[in-house]
Tab-separated table of C-alpha atoms in Angstrom:
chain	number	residue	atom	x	y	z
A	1	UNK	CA	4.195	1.660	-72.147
A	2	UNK	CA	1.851	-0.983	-71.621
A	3	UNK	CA	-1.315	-1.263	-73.672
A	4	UNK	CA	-4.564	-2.852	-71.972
A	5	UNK	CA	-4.966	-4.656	-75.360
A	6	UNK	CA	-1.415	-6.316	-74.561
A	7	UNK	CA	-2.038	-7.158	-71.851
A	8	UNK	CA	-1.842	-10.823	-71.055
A	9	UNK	CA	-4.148	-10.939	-68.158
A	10	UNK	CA	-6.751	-9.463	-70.189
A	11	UNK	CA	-6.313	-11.701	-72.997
A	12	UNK	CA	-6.228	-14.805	-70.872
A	13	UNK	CA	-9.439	-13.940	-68.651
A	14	UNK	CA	-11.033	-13.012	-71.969
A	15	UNK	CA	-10.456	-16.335	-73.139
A	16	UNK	CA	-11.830	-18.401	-70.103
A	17	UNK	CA	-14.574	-16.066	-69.848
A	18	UNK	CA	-16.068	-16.278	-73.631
A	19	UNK	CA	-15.014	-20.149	-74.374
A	20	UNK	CA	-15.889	-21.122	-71.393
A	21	UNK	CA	-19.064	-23.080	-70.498
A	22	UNK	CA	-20.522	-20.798	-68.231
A	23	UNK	CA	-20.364	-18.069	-71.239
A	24	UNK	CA	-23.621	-19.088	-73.283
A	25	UNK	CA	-25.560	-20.317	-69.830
A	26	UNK	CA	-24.842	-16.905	-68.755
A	27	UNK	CA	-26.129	-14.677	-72.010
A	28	UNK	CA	-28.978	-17.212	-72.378
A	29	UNK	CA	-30.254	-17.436	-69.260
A	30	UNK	CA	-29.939	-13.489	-68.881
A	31	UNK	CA	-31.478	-13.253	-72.385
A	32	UNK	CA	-34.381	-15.594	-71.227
A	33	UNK	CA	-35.385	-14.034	-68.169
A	34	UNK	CA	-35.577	-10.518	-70.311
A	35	UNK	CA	-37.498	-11.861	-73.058
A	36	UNK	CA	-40.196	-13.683	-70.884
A	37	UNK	CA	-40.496	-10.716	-68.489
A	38	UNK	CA	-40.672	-8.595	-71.137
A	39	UNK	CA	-43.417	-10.960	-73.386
A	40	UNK	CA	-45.477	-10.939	-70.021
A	41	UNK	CA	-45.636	-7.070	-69.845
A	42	UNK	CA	-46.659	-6.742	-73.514
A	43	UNK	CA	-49.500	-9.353	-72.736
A	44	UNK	CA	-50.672	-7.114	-70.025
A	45	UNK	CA	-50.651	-3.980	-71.769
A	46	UNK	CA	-52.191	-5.848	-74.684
A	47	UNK	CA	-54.997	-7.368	-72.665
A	48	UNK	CA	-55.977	-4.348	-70.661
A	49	UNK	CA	-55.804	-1.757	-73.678
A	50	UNK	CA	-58.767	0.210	-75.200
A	51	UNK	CA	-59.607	-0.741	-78.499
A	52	UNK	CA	-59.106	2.043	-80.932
A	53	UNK	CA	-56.911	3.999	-78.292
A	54	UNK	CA	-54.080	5.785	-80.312
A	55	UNK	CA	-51.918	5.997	-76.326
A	56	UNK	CA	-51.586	2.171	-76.062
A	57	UNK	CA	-48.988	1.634	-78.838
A	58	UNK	CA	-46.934	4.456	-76.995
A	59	UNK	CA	-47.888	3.022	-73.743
A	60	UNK	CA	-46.531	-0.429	-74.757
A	61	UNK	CA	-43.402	1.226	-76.088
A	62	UNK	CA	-42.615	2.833	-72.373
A	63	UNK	CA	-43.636	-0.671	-70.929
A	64	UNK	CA	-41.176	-2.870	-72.778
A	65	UNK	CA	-38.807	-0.527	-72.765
A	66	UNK	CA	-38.212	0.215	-69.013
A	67	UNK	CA	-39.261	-3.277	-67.588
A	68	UNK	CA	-36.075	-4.254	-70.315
A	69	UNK	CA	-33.504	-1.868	-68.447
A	70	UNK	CA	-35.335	-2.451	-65.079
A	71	UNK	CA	-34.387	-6.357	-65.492
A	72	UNK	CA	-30.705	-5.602	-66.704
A	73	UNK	CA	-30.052	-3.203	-64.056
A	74	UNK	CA	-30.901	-5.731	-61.336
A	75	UNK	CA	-28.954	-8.348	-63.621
A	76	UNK	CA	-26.146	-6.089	-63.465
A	77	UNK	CA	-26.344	-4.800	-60.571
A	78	UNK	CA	-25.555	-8.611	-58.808
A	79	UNK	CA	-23.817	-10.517	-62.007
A	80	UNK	CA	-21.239	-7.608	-62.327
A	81	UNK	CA	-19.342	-7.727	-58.824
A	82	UNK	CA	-19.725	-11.608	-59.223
A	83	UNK	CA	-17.714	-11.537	-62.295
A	84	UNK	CA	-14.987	-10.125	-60.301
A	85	UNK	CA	-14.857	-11.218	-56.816
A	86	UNK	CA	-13.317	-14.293	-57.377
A	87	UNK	CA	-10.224	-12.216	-59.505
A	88	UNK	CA	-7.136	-12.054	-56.926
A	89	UNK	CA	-8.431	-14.584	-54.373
A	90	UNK	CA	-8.822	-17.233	-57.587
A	91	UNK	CA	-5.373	-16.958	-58.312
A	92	UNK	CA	-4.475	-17.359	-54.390
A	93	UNK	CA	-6.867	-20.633	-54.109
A	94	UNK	CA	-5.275	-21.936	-57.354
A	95	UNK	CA	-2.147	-21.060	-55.896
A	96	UNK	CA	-1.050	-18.961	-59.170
A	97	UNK	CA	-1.145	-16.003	-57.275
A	98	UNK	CA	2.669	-15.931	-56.804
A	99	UNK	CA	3.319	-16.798	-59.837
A	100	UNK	CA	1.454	-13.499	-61.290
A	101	UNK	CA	3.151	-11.607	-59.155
A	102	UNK	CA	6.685	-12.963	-60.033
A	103	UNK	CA	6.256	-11.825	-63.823
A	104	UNK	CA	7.051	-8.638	-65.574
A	105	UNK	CA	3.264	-7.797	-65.196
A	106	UNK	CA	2.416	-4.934	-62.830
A	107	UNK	CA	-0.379	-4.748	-59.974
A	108	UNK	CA	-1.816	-2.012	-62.717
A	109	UNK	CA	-1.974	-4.072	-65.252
A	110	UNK	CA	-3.241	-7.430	-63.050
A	111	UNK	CA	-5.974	-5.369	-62.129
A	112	UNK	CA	-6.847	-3.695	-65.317
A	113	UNK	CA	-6.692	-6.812	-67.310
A	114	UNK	CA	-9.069	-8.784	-64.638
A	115	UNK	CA	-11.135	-5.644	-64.126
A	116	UNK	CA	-11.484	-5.129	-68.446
A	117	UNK	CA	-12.155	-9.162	-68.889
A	118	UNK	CA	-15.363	-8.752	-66.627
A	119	UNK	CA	-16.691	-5.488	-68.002
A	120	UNK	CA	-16.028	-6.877	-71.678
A	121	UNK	CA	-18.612	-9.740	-70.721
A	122	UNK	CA	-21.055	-7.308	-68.760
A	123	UNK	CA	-21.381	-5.214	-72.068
A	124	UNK	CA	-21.588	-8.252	-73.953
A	125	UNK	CA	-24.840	-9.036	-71.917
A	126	UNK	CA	-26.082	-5.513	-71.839
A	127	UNK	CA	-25.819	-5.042	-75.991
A	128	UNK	CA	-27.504	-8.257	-75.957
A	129	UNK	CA	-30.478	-7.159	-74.293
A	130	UNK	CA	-30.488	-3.792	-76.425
A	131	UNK	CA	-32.434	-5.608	-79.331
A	132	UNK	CA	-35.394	-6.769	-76.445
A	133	UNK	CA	-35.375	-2.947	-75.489
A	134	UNK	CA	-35.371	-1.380	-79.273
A	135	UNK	CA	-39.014	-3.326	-79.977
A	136	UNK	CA	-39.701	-0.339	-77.841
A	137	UNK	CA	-38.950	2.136	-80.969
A	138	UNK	CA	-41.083	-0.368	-83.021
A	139	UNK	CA	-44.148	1.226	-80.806
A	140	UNK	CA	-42.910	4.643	-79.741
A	141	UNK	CA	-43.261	6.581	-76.630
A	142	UNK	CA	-39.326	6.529	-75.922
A	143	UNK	CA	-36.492	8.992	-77.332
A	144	UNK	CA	-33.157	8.708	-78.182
A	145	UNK	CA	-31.950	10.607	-75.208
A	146	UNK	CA	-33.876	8.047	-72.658
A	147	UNK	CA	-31.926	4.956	-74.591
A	148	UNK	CA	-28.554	6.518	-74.023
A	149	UNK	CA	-29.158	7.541	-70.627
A	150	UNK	CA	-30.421	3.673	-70.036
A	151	UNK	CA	-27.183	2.756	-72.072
A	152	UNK	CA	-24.512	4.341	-69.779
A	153	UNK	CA	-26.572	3.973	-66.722
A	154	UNK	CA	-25.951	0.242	-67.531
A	155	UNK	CA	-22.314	0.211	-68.312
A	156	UNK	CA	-21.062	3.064	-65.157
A	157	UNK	CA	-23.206	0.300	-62.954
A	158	UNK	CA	-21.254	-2.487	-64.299
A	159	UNK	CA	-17.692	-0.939	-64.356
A	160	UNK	CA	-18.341	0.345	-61.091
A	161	UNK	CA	-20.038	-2.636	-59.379
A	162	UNK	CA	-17.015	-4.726	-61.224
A	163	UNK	CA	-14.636	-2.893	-59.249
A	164	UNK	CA	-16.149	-3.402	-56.131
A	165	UNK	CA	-15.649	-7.114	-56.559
A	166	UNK	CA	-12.103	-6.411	-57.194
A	167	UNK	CA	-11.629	-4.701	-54.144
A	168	UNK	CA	-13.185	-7.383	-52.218
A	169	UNK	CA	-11.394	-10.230	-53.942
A	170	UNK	CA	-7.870	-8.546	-53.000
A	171	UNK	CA	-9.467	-8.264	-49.036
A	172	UNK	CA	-10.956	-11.710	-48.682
A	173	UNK	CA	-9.448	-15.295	-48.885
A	174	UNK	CA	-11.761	-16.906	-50.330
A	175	UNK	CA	-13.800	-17.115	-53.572
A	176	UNK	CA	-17.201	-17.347	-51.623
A	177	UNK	CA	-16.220	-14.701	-49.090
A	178	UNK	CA	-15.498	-12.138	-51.300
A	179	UNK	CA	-18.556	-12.804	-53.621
A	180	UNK	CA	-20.508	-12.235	-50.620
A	181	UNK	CA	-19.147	-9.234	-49.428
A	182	UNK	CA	-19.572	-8.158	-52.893
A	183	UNK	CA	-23.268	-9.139	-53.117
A	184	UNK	CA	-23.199	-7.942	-49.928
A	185	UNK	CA	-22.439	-4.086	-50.369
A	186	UNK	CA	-24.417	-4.007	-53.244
A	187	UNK	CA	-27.155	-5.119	-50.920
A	188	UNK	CA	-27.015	-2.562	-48.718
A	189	UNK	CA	-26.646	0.176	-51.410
A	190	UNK	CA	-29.716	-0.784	-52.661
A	191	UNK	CA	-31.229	-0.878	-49.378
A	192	UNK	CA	-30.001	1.526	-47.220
A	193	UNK	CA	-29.855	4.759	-49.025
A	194	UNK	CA	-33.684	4.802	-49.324
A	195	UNK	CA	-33.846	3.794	-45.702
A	196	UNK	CA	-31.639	6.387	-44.638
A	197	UNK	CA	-33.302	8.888	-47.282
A	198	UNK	CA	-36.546	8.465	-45.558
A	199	UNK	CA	-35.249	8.630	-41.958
A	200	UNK	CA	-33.549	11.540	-42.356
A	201	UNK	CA	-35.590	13.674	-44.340
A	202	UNK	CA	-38.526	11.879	-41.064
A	203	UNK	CA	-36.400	14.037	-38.619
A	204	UNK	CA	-35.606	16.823	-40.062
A	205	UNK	CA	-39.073	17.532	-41.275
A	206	UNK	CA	-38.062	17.577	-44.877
A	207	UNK	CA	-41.551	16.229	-46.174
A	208	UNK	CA	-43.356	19.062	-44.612
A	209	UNK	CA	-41.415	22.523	-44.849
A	210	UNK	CA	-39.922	23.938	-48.334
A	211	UNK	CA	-36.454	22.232	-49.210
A	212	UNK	CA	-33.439	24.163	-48.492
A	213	UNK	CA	-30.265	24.126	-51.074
A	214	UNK	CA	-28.533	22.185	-48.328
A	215	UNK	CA	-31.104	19.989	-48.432
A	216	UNK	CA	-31.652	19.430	-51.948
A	217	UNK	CA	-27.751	19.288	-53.478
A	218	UNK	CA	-26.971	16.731	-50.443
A	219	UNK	CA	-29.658	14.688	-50.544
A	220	UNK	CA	-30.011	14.954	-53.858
A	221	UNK	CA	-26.558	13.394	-53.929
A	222	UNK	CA	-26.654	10.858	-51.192
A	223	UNK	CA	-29.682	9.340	-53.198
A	224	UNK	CA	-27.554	9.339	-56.637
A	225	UNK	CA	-25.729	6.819	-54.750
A	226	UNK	CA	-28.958	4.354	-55.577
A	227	UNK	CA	-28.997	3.500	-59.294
A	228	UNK	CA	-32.727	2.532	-59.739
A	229	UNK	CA	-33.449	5.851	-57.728
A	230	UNK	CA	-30.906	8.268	-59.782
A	231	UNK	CA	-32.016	6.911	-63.370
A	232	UNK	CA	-35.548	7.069	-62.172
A	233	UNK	CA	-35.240	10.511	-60.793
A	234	UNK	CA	-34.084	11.276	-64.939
A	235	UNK	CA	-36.939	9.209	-66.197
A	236	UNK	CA	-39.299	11.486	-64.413
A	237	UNK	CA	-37.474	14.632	-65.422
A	238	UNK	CA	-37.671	14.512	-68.877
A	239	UNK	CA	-41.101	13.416	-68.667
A	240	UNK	CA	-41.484	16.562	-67.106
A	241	UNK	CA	-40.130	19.043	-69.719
A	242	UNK	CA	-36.902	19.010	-67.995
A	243	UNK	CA	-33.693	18.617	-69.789
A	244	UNK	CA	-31.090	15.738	-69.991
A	245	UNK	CA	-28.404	18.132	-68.370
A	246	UNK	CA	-30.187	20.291	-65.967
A	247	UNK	CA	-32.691	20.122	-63.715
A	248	UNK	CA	-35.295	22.760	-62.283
A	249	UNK	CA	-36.604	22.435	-58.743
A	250	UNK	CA	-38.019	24.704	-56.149
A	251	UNK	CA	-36.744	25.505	-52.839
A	252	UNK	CA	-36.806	28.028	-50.044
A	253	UNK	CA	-35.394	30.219	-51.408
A	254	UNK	CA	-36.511	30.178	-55.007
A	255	UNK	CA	-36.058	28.090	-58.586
A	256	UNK	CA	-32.570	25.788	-57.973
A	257	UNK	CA	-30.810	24.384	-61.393
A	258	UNK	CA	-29.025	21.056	-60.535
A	259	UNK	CA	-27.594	18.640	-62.699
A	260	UNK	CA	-29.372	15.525	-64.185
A	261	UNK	CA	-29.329	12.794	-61.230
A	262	UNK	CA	-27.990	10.385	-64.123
A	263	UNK	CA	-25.116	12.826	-64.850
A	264	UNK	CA	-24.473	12.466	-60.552
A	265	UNK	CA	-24.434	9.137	-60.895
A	266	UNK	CA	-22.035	8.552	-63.419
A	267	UNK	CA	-20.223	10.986	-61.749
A	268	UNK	CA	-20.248	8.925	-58.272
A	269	UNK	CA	-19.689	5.570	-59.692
A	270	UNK	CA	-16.696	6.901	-60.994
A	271	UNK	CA	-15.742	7.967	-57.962
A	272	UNK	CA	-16.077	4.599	-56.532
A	273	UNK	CA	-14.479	2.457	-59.357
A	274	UNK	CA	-11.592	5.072	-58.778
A	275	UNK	CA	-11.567	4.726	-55.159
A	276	UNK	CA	-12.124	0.320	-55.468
A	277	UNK	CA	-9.370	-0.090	-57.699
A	278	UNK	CA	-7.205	2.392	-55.645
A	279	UNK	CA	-7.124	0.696	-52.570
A	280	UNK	CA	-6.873	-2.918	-54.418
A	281	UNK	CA	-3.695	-1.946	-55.727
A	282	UNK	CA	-1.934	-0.911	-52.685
A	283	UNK	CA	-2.972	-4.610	-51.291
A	284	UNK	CA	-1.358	-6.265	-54.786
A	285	UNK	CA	2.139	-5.414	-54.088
A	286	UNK	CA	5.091	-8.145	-54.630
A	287	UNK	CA	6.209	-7.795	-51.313
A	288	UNK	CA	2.780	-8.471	-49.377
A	289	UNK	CA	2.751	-11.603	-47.218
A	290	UNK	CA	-0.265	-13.111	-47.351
A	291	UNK	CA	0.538	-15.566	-44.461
């Protein structure tokens, strides 16, 4: 039995990744745009606040504290898949790819250790960002439960987004192509599931008549596919006096209970690591021809 710890590929990438140059221009560029984002909203909230009002310290808690996970979600949301994309079709350009497959390693373990290398540097980035977001506690107006949901809405977005770049490294030949398709289907995650939201809630009359349970669980689901949506959805929840587990909406037929949209989407970006890494190891077989 082979441990991930063991295992070589991981080891090696982890190497490259951390003493590598690109390492510390990554982190502190990432840590720069966060902090000067994040300096700009205080200096708005602190400029347009009413003296002697006992809401602006909590109001400048919320602000630093979501424009902080807003900026590493869209961080991770593009850096993550470009960690990864250039995995299996590095090796081919470098002409190593042979090579890996010839050892004692298997595809499980090439693509664990690869896919482990590039989340170990995506939570590196996202704990680094955590001290930015916990000035928020300094003023208030967050809870516990809203910095773990941020938390593993971060990581499941990362691991999942990583894998996606996997898959597309095993498709494509090149480095650049699959780091575009990569950026590409990220694109269009974050772009068409509101689109197609809108349309086809547009036909079916959804913003006018009372939501059916149809309506609502598939919907509901479809949009859990959009990470700023799903963790926003939550944000507005518990602002609301609902729970981090369940949620209480109306339909036509009466008071629905449906789970947390962040629970959904952890829950569906499983789904798709499991389905990314899936088919990438049925195309990292020692017998493939890559012609």
């Amino acid at each position: 039995m082979h441990l991930p710890i063991v295992n070589p590929v991981l080891t090696r990438e982890l190497f490259g990744r951390i003493r590598g140059r690109n390492a510390w221009l990554i982190l502190t560029g990432y840590l720069t745009i966060i902090g000067a984002i994040t300096l700009l909203v205080y200096a708005v909230f602190v400029s347009s606040a009413i003296p002697n009002d006992p809401e602006t310290s909590l109001r400048i808690g919320k602000g630093i504290f979501f424009t902080v996970m807003t900026v590493s979600l869209i961080q991770v949301c593009f850096l993550s898949p470009s960690l990864t994309a250039g995995a299996i079709v590095g090796e081919k350009e470098r002409q190593t790819y042979d090579l890996l497959l010839a050892s004692l390693l298997s595809p499980l373990q090439i693509v664990t250790g690869k896919l482990l290398a590039a989340i170990a540097f995506a939570l590196l980035l996202i704990m680094a960002s955590l001290p930015i977001a916990g000035l928020a506690l300094l003023f208030g107006g967050i809870t516990g439960q809203e910095v773990f949901i941020g938390v593993v809405g971060l990581l499941i977005t990362a691991i999942a987004y990583a894998a996606i770049g996997i898959f597309w490294s095993t498709v494509m030949r090149s480095t650049l192509g699959a780091t575009v398709m990569a950026q590409g289907t990220v694109l269009v995650i974050l772009l068409l599931v509101p689109f197609l939201y809108f349309v086809i809630s547009l036909l079916i009359g959804a913003f006018n008549d009372p939501l059916s349970p149809l309506y609502i669980y598939a919907m509901g689901t479809f949009l859990c596919l959009h990470p700023f949506i799903a963790l926003g959805m939550t944000v507005n929840a518990l602002e609301s006096g609902n729970g981090p587990f369940l949620w209480q909406l109306s339909s036509s037929i009466g008071d629905l209970f449906v789970p947390s949209p962040w629970l959904v989407y952890t829950v569906l970006m499983m789904v798709v690591t499991i389905v990314c890494l899936g088919l990438a190891l049925r195309r990292i077989q020692p017998a493939e021809d890559d012609g």
